[in-house]
PDB file of C-alpha atoms in Angstrom:
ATOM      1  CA  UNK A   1     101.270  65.727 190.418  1.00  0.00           C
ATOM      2  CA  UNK A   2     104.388  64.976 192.428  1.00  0.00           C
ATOM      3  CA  UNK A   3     103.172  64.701 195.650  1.00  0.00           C
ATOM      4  CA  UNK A   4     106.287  63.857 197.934  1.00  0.00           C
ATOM      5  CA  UNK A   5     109.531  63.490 196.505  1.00  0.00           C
ATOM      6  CA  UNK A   6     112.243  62.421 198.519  1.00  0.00           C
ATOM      7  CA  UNK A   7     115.823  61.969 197.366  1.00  0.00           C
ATOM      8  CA  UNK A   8     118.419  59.861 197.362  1.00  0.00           C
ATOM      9  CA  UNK A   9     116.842  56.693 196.856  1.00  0.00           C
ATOM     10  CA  UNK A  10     120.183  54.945 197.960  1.00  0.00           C
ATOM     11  CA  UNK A  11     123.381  55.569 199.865  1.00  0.00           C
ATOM     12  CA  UNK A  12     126.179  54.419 201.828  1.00  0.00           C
ATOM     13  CA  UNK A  13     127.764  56.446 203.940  1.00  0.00           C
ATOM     14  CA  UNK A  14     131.545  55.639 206.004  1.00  0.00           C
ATOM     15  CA  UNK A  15     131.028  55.603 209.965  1.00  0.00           C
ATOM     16  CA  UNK A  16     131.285  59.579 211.063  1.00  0.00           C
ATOM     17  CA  UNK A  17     130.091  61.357 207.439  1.00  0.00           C
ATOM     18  CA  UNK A  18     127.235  63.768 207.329  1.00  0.00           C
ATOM     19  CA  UNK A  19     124.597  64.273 204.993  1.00  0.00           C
ATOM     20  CA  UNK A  20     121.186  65.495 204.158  1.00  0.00           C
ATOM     21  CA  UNK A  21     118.029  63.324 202.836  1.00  0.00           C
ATOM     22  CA  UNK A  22     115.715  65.906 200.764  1.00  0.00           C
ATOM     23  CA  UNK A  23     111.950  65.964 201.184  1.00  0.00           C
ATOM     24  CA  UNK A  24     109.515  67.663 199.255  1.00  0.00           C
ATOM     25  CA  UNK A  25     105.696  68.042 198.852  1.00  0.00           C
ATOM     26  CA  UNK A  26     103.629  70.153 196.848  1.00  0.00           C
ATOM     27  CA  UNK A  27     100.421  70.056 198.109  1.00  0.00           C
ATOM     28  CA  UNK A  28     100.550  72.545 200.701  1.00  0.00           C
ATOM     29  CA  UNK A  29     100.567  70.330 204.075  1.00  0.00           C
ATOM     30  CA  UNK A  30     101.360  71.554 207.031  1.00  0.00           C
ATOM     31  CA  UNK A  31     102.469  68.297 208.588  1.00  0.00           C
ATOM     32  CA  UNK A  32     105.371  66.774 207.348  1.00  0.00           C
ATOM     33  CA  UNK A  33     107.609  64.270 209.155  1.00  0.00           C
ATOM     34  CA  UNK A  34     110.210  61.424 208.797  1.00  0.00           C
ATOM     35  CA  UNK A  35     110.377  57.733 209.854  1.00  0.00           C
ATOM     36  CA  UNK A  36     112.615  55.706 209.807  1.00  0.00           C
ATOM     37  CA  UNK A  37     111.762  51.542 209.413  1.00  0.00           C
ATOM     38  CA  UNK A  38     113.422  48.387 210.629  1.00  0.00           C
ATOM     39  CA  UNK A  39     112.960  44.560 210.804  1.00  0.00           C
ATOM     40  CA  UNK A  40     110.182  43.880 212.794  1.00  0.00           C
ATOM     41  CA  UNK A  41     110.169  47.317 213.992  1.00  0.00           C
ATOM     42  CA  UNK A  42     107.494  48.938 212.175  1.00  0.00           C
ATOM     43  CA  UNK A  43     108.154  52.533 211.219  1.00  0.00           C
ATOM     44  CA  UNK A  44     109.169  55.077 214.148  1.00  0.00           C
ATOM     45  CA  UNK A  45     109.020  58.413 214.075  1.00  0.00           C
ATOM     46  CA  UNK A  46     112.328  60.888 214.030  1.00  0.00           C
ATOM     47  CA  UNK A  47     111.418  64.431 213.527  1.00  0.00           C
ATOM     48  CA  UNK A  48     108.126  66.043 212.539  1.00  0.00           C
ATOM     49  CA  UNK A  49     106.767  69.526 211.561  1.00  0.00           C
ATOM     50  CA  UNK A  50     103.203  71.007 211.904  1.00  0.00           C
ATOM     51  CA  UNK A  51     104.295  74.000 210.071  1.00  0.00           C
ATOM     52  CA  UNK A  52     107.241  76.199 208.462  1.00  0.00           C
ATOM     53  CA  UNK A  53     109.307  77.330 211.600  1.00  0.00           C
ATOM     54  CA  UNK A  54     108.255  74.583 213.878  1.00  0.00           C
ATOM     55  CA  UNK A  55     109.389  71.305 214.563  1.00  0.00           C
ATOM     56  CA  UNK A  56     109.991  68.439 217.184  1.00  0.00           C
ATOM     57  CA  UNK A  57     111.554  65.415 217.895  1.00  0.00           C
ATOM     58  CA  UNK A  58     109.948  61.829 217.674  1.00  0.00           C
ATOM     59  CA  UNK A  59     110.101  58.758 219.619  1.00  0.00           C
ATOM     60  CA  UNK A  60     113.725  58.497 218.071  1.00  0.00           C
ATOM     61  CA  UNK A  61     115.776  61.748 217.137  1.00  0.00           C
ATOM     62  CA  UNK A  62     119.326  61.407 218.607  1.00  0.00           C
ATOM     63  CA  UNK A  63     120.980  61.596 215.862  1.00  0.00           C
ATOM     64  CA  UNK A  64     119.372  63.681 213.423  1.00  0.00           C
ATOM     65  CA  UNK A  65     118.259  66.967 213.066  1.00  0.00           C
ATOM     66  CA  UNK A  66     115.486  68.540 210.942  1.00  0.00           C
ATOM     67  CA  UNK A  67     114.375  72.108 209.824  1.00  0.00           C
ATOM     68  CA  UNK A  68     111.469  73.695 207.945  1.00  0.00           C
ATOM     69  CA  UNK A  69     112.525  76.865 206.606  1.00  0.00           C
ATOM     70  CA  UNK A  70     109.083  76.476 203.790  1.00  0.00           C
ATOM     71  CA  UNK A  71     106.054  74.471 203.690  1.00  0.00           C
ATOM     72  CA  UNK A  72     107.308  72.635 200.996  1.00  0.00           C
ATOM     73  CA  UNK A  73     110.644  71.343 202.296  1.00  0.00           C
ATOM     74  CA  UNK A  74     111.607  68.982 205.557  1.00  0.00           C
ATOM     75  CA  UNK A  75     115.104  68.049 205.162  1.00  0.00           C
ATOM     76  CA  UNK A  76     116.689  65.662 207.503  1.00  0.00           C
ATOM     77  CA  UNK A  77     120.313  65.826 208.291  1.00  0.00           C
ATOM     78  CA  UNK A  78     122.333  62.888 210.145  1.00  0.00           C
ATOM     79  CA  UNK A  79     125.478  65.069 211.611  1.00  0.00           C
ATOM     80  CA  UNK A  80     127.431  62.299 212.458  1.00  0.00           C
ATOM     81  CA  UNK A  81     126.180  58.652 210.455  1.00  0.00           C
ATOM     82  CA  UNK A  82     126.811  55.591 212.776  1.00  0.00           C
ATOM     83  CA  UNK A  83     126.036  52.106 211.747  1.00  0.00           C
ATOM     84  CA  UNK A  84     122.557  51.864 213.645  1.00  0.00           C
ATOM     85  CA  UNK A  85     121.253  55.000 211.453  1.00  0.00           C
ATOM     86  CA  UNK A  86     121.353  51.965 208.807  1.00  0.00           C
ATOM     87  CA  UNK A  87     118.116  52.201 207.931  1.00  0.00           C
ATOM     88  CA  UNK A  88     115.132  52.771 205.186  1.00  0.00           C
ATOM     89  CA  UNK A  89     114.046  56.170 205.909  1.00  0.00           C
ATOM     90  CA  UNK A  90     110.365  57.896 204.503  1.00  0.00           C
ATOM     91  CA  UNK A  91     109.380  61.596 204.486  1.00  0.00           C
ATOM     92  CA  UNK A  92     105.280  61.917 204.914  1.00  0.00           C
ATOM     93  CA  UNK A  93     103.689  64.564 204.365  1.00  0.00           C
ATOM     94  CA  UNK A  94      99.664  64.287 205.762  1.00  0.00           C
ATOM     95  CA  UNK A  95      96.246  66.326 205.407  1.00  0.00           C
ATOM     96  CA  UNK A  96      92.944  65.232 207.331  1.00  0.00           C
ATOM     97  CA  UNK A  97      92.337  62.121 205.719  1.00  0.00           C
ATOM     98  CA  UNK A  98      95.295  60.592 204.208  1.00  0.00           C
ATOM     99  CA  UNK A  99      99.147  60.789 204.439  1.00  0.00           C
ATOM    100  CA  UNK A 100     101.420  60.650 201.498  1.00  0.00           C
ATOM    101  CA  UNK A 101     105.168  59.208 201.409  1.00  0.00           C
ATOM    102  CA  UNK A 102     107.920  59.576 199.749  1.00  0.00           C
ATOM    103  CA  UNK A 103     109.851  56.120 198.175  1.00  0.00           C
ATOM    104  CA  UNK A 104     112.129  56.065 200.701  1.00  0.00           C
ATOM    105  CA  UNK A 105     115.806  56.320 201.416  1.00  0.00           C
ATOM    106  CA  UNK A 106     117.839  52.963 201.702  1.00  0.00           C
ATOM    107  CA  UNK A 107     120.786  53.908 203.860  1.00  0.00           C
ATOM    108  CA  UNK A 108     123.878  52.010 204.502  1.00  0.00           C
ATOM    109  CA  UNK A 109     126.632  53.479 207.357  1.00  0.00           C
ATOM    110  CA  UNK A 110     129.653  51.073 206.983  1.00  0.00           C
TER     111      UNK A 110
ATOM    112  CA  UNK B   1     103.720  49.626 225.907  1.00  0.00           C
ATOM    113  CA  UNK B   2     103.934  50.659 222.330  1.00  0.00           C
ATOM    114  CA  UNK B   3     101.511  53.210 221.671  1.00  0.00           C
ATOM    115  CA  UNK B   4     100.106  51.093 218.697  1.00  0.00           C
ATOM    116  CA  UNK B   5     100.252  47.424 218.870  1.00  0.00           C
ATOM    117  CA  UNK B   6      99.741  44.831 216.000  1.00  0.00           C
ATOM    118  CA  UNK B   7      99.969  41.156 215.518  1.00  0.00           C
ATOM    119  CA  UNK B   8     103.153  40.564 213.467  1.00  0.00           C
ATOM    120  CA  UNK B   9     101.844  37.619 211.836  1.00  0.00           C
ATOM    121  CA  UNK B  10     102.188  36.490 209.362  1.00  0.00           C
ATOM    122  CA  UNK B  11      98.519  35.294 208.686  1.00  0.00           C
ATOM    123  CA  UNK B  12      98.724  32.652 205.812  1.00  0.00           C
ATOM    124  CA  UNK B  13      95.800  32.660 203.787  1.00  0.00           C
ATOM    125  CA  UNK B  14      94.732  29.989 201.354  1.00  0.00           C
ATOM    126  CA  UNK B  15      93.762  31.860 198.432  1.00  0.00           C
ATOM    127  CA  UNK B  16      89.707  32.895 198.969  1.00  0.00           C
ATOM    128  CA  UNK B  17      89.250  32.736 202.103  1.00  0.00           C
ATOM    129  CA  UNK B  18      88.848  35.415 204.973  1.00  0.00           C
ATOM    130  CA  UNK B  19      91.339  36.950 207.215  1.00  0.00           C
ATOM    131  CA  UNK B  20      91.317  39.285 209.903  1.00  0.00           C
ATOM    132  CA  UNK B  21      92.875  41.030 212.245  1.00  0.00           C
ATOM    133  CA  UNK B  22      93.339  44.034 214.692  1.00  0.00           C
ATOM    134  CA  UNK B  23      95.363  46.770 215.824  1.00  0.00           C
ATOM    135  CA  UNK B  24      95.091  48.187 219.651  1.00  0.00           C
ATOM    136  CA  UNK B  25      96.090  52.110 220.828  1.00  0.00           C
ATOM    137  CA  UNK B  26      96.445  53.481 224.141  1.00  0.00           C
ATOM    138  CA  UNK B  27      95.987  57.062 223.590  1.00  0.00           C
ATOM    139  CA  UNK B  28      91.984  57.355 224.295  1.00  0.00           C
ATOM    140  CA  UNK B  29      92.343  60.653 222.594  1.00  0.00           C
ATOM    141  CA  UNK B  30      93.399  59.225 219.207  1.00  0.00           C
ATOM    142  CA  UNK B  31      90.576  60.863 216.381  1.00  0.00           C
ATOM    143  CA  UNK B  32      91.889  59.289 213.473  1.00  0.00           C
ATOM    144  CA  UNK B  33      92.287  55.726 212.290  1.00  0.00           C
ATOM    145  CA  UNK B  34      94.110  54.529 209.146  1.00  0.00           C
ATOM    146  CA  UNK B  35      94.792  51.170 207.631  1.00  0.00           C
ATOM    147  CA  UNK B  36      97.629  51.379 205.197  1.00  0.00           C
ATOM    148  CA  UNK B  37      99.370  48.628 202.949  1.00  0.00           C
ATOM    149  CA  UNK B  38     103.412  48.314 202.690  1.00  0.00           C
ATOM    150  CA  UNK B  39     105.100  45.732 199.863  1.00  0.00           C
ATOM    151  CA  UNK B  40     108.773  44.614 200.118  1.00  0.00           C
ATOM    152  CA  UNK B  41     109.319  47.948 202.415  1.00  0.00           C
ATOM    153  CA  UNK B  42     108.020  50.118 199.920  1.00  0.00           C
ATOM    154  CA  UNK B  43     106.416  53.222 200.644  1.00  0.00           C
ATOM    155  CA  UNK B  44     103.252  52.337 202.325  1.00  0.00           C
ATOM    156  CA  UNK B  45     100.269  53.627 200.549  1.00  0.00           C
ATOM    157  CA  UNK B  46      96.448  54.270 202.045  1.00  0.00           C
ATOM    158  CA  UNK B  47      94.426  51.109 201.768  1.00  0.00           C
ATOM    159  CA  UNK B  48      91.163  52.577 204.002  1.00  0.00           C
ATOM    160  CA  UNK B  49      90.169  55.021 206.484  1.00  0.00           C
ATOM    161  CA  UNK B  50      88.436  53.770 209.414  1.00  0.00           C
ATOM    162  CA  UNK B  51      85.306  55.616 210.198  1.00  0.00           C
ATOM    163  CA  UNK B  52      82.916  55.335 213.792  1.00  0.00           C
ATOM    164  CA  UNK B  53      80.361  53.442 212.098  1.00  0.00           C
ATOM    165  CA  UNK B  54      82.622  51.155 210.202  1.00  0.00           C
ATOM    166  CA  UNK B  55      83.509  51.075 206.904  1.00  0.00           C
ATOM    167  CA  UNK B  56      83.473  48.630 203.127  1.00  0.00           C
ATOM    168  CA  UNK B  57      85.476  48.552 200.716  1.00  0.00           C
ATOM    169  CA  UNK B  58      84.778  45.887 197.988  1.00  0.00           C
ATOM    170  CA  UNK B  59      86.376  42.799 199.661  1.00  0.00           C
ATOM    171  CA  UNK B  60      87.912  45.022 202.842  1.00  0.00           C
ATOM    172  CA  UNK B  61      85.677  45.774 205.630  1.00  0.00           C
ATOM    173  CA  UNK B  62      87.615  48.466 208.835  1.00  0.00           C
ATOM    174  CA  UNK B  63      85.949  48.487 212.438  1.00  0.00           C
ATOM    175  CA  UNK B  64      86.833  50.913 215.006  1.00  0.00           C
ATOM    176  CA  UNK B  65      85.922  49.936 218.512  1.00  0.00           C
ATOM    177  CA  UNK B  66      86.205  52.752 220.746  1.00  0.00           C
ATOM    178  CA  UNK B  67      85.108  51.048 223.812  1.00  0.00           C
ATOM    179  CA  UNK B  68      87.762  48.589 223.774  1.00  0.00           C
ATOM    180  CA  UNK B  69      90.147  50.491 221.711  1.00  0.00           C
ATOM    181  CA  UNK B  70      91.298  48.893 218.553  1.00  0.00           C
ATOM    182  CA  UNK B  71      90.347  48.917 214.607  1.00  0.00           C
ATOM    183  CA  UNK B  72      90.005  46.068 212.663  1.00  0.00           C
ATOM    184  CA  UNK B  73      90.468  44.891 209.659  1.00  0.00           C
ATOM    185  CA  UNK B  74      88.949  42.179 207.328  1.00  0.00           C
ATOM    186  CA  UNK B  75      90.007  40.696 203.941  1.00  0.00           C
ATOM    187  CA  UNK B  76      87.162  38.804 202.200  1.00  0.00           C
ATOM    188  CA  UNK B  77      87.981  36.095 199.266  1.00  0.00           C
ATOM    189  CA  UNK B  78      91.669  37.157 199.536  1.00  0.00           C
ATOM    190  CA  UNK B  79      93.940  36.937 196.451  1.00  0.00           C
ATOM    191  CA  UNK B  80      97.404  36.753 195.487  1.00  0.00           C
ATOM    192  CA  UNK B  81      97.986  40.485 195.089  1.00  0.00           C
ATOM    193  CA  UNK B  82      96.853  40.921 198.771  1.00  0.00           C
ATOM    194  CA  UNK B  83      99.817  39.878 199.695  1.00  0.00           C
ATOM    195  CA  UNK B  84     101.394  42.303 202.185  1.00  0.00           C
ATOM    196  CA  UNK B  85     102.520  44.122 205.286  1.00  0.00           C
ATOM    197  CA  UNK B  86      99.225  45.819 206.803  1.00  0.00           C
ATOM    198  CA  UNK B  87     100.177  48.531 209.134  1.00  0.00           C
ATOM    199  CA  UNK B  88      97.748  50.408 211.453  1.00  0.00           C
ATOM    200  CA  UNK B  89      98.140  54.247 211.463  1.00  0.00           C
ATOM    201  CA  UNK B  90      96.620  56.224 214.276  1.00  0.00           C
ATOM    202  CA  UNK B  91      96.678  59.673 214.932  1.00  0.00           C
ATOM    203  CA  UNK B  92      97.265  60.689 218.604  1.00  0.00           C
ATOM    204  CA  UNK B  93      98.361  63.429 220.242  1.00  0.00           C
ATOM    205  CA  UNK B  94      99.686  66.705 218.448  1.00  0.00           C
ATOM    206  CA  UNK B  95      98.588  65.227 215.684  1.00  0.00           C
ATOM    207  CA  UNK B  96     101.262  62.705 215.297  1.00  0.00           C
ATOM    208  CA  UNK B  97     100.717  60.065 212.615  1.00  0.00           C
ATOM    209  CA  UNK B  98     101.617  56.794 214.783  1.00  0.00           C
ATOM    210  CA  UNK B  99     102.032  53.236 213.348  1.00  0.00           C
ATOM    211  CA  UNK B 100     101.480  49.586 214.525  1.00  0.00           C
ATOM    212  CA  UNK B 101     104.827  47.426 213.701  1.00  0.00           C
ATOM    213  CA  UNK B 102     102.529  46.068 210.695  1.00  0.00           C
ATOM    214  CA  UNK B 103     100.894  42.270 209.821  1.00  0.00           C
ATOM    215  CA  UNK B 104     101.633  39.910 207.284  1.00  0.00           C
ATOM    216  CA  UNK B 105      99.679  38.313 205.621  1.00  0.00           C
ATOM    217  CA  UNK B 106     100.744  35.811 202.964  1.00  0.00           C
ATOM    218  CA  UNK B 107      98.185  34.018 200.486  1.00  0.00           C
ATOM    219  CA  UNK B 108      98.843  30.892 199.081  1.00  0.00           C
ATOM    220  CA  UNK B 109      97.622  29.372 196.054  1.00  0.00           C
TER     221      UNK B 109
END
């Protein structure tokens, strides 16, 4: 029983790379969506999906952009890392009563 | 104004005794109220729904006052382990899983 596996747990990325943070979940949610948390920020939402095909932005998605090609997958991509994408990042999946996260993605943009 | 608010804390809590606290939302709409627990920014993992009528489990007790709009949450003869970040989850509109900045709560020995 996976749940939602999300992947890297770590990285550290130079000022201007690009890369993707993997999510997956196999229990067949529709929702899926990713946070990312700061100090004394709580966690805010970047991109979410309420289905394969459809997505939309969060309170913060400059930045980033998302796609959801399956129900299983929600990748996020940063196109161009800047040092205030440094960040922990979590993937959720959710049904009706409970949402499930991933372990999170500690990201460093030096 | 944040669309869910919490008291940062943190709350320190001599070991056994009872501590409590709230989380308000502004979205009247909101259907869904959540109370989940975070360690050392961890993945944060369901502690208790909150349900209309209120809701127990063993030493954790959730209230959801509509009226006024905010959820509660109570920790009876607290121990160690409940040491935590307590973060209030509400889902509002499009079904959007929103969260309180989280409280601390600390118990001492």
């Amino acid at each position: 029983n996976a749940g939602v596996t999300q992947t890297p747990k770590f990285q550290v990325l130079k000022t201007g790379q690009s890369m993707t943070l993997q999510c997956a979940q196999d229990m067949n949610h529709e929702y899926m969506s990713w946070y990312r948390q700061d100090p004394g920020m709580g966690l805010r939402l970047i991109h979410y999906s309420v289905g394969a095909g459809i997505t939309d932005q969060g309170e913060v998605p400059n930045g980033y952009n998302v796609s959801r090609s399956t129900t299983e997958d929600f990748p996020l991509r940063l196109l161009s890392a800047a040092p205030s994408q440094t960040s922990v990042y979590f993937c959720a999946s959710r049904d009706d009563t409970e949402a499930f996260f991933g372990q999170g993605t500690r990201l460093t943009v030096v | 104004r944040k669309e869910v608010e919490q008291d940062p804390g943190p709350f320190n809590v001599p070991e056994g005794a009872t501590v409590a606290f709230n989380c308000t939302y502004s979205n009247s709409a909101s259907q869904s109220f959540f109370w989940y627990r975070q360690d050392c920014r961890k993945e944060p993992k369901l502690l208790m729904s909150v349900y209309s009528s209120g809701n127990e489990d063993g030493r954790f007790t959730a209230q959801l006052n509509r009226a006024s709009q905010y959820i509660s949450l109570l920790i009876r003869d607290s121990k160690l382990s409940d040491s935590a970040t307590y973060l209030c989850v509400v889902i509002g509109s499009w079904g959007k899983l929103q969260f309180g900045a989280g409280t601390q709560v600390v118990v001492t020995p």
